[in-house]
Amino acid sequence: QVQLVESGGGLVQPGGSLTLSCAASGFTLNYDTVGWFRQAPGKEREAVSCISCSPSSIGVADSVKGRFTMSRDSHKNTAYLQMNGLKPEDTAVYYCAVATYKLEMDWENPRNYAYWGQGTQVTVSS
């Protein structure tokens, strides 16, 4: 049974940092596309970053470029999202997701991902 469990969310002040984790079981994160998404109240789910996604292996949304970094630890079967310089507009529920193959394009489309975690809340506020 495939299971993804996110952790690491919380309340942080503007300019602060958080690291989110996505631990996988029943599935290996080594080869297929893994993505981070977020959804704020009243808004659509938004792609944040991906790994093992073409064409450049790592994809990053413009809204977080230079602030967020995605990585993966194959031994722990865990993906991470390091978030620095957090802004109030980063407030959302953050989800990790896994595609069952390596996405060659359209990594930003949630429909391309087969498995999702339950999400972890990130709140940026003073």
mmCIF file of C-alpha atoms in Angstrom:
data_model
loop_
_atom_site.group_PDB
_atom_site.id
_atom_site.type_symbol
_atom_site.label_atom_id
_atom_site.label_comp_id
_atom_site.label_asym_id
_atom_site.label_seq_id
_atom_site.Cartn_x
_atom_site.Cartn_y
_atom_site.Cartn_z
ATOM 1 C CA GLN A 1 0.000 0.000 0.000
ATOM 2 C CA VAL A 2 1.410 3.340 -1.054
ATOM 3 C CA GLN A 3 1.470 5.955 1.661
ATOM 4 C CA LEU A 4 2.925 9.464 1.745
ATOM 5 C CA VAL A 5 3.163 11.311 5.042
ATOM 6 C CA GLU A 6 4.092 14.980 5.176
ATOM 7 C CA SER A 7 5.452 16.663 8.277
ATOM 8 C CA GLY A 8 7.284 19.806 9.291
ATOM 9 C CA GLY A 9 4.578 22.393 8.858
ATOM 10 C CA GLY A 10 3.773 25.030 11.438
ATOM 11 C CA LEU A 11 3.556 28.710 12.241
ATOM 12 C CA VAL A 12 6.517 30.877 11.266
ATOM 13 C CA GLN A 13 7.152 34.594 11.073
ATOM 14 C CA PRO A 14 7.756 36.321 7.730
ATOM 15 C CA GLY A 15 11.328 35.806 6.636
ATOM 16 C CA GLY A 16 11.589 32.554 8.550
ATOM 17 C CA SER A 17 12.326 29.039 7.369
ATOM 18 C CA LEU A 18 10.744 25.611 7.498
ATOM 19 C CA THR A 19 11.672 22.222 6.117
ATOM 20 C CA LEU A 20 8.870 19.921 5.048
ATOM 21 C CA SER A 21 9.346 16.171 4.802
ATOM 22 C CA CYS A 22 7.474 13.607 2.747
ATOM 23 C CA ALA A 23 8.091 10.042 3.902
ATOM 24 C CA ALA A 24 7.022 7.305 1.514
ATOM 25 C CA SER A 25 6.144 3.691 2.194
ATOM 26 C CA GLY A 26 5.094 0.965 -0.201
ATOM 27 C CA PHE A 27 6.798 2.860 -2.981
ATOM 28 C CA THR A 28 10.256 4.094 -3.849
ATOM 29 C CA LEU A 29 10.848 7.773 -4.478
ATOM 30 C CA ASN A 30 14.100 7.175 -6.292
ATOM 31 C CA TYR A 31 13.079 7.304 -9.912
ATOM 32 C CA ASP A 32 9.614 8.662 -10.478
ATOM 33 C CA THR A 33 8.555 12.261 -10.344
ATOM 34 C CA VAL A 34 7.865 13.609 -6.883
ATOM 35 C CA GLY A 35 6.161 16.943 -6.526
ATOM 36 C CA TRP A 36 5.230 19.457 -3.876
ATOM 37 C CA PHE A 37 1.968 21.360 -4.229
ATOM 38 C CA ARG A 38 0.145 23.827 -2.046
ATOM 39 C CA GLN A 39 -3.405 25.029 -1.677
ATOM 40 C CA ALA A 40 -4.560 28.157 0.088
ATOM 41 C CA PRO A 41 -8.196 28.625 1.152
ATOM 42 C CA GLY A 42 -10.374 29.511 -1.815
ATOM 43 C CA LYS A 43 -7.590 28.928 -4.322
ATOM 44 C CA GLU A 44 -6.666 26.147 -6.699
ATOM 45 C CA ARG A 45 -3.899 23.699 -5.925
ATOM 46 C CA GLU A 46 -0.610 25.197 -7.076
ATOM 47 C CA ALA A 47 2.570 23.387 -8.102
ATOM 48 C CA VAL A 48 5.619 24.366 -6.083
ATOM 49 C CA SER A 49 8.478 22.106 -7.091
ATOM 50 C CA CYS A 50 9.311 18.695 -8.495
ATOM 51 C CA ILE A 51 12.220 16.309 -8.689
ATOM 52 C CA SER A 52 12.957 13.729 -11.376
ATOM 53 C CA CYS A 53 10.919 15.781 -13.782
ATOM 54 C CA SER A 54 12.134 16.808 -17.194
ATOM 55 C CA PRO A 55 13.594 18.694 -18.811
ATOM 56 C CA SER A 56 15.979 19.890 -16.106
ATOM 57 C CA SER A 57 15.363 17.209 -13.440
ATOM 58 C CA ILE A 58 14.146 19.763 -10.932
ATOM 59 C CA GLY A 59 11.261 22.124 -11.498
ATOM 60 C CA VAL A 60 10.502 25.191 -9.416
ATOM 61 C CA ALA A 61 7.552 27.547 -9.649
ATOM 62 C CA ASP A 62 8.399 31.180 -10.325
ATOM 63 C CA SER A 63 6.619 32.234 -7.139
ATOM 64 C CA VAL A 64 9.148 30.369 -4.963
ATOM 65 C CA LYS A 65 12.260 30.379 -7.129
ATOM 66 C CA GLY A 66 15.334 31.334 -5.154
ATOM 67 C CA ARG A 67 13.594 30.656 -1.833
ATOM 68 C CA PHE A 68 12.454 27.002 -1.910
ATOM 69 C CA THR A 69 14.655 23.993 -2.598
ATOM 70 C CA MET A 70 13.478 20.441 -3.116
ATOM 71 C CA SER A 71 15.653 17.418 -2.413
ATOM 72 C CA ARG A 72 15.428 13.687 -1.882
ATOM 73 C CA ASP A 73 17.135 11.168 0.374
ATOM 74 C CA SER A 74 17.011 7.782 -1.348
ATOM 75 C CA HIS A 75 18.147 5.878 1.736
ATOM 76 C CA LYS A 76 15.344 7.317 3.835
ATOM 77 C CA ASN A 77 12.857 7.228 0.947
ATOM 78 C CA THR A 78 11.950 10.776 1.854
ATOM 79 C CA ALA A 79 11.585 13.998 -0.102
ATOM 80 C CA TYR A 80 12.109 17.429 1.398
ATOM 81 C CA LEU A 81 11.126 21.001 0.714
ATOM 82 C CA GLN A 82 13.415 23.576 2.293
ATOM 83 C CA MET A 83 11.587 26.887 2.487
ATOM 84 C CA ASN A 84 13.477 30.082 3.221
ATOM 85 C CA GLY A 85 12.394 33.705 3.168
ATOM 86 C CA LEU A 86 8.796 32.748 3.833
ATOM 87 C CA LYS A 87 6.100 35.285 3.027
ATOM 88 C CA PRO A 88 2.487 35.531 4.201
ATOM 89 C CA GLU A 89 1.383 34.529 0.704
ATOM 90 C CA ASP A 90 3.140 31.179 1.201
ATOM 91 C CA THR A 91 0.469 30.263 3.751
ATOM 92 C CA ALA A 92 -1.252 27.095 2.552
ATOM 93 C CA VAL A 93 -1.614 23.382 3.051
ATOM 94 C CA TYR A 94 1.382 21.729 1.440
ATOM 95 C CA TYR A 95 1.082 18.329 -0.213
ATOM 96 C CA CYS A 96 3.590 15.936 -1.660
ATOM 97 C CA ALA A 97 2.602 13.749 -4.567
ATOM 98 C CA VAL A 98 4.109 10.994 -6.650
ATOM 99 C CA ALA A 99 3.633 10.166 -10.293
ATOM 100 C CA THR A 100 4.002 6.513 -11.276
ATOM 101 C CA TYR A 101 6.557 7.424 -13.917
ATOM 102 C CA LYS A 102 9.012 10.187 -14.710
ATOM 103 C CA LEU A 103 7.109 13.128 -16.084
ATOM 104 C CA GLU A 104 8.638 14.474 -19.270
ATOM 105 C CA MET A 105 6.403 17.521 -19.305
ATOM 106 C CA ASP A 106 3.544 19.262 -17.510
ATOM 107 C CA TRP A 107 4.857 18.553 -14.016
ATOM 108 C CA GLU A 108 2.693 21.412 -12.743
ATOM 109 C CA ASN A 109 -0.537 19.544 -13.484
ATOM 110 C CA PRO A 110 -1.870 17.778 -10.357
ATOM 111 C CA ARG A 111 -3.710 15.296 -12.571
ATOM 112 C CA ASN A 112 -0.391 13.715 -13.524
ATOM 113 C CA TYR A 113 0.208 12.502 -9.969
ATOM 114 C CA ALA A 114 -1.233 9.223 -8.727
ATOM 115 C CA TYR A 115 -0.569 9.355 -4.988
ATOM 116 C CA TRP A 116 -0.964 12.183 -2.509
ATOM 117 C CA GLY A 117 -0.198 12.772 1.126
ATOM 118 C CA GLN A 118 -2.658 14.225 3.606
ATOM 119 C CA GLY A 119 -0.985 17.628 3.670
ATOM 120 C CA THR A 120 0.705 19.767 6.287
ATOM 121 C CA GLN A 121 -0.310 23.315 7.190
ATOM 122 C CA VAL A 122 2.175 26.148 6.792
ATOM 123 C CA THR A 123 1.174 29.509 8.221
ATOM 124 C CA VAL A 124 3.358 32.577 7.767
ATOM 125 C CA SER A 125 2.279 35.374 10.042
ATOM 126 C CA SER A 126 3.667 37.856 12.515
#
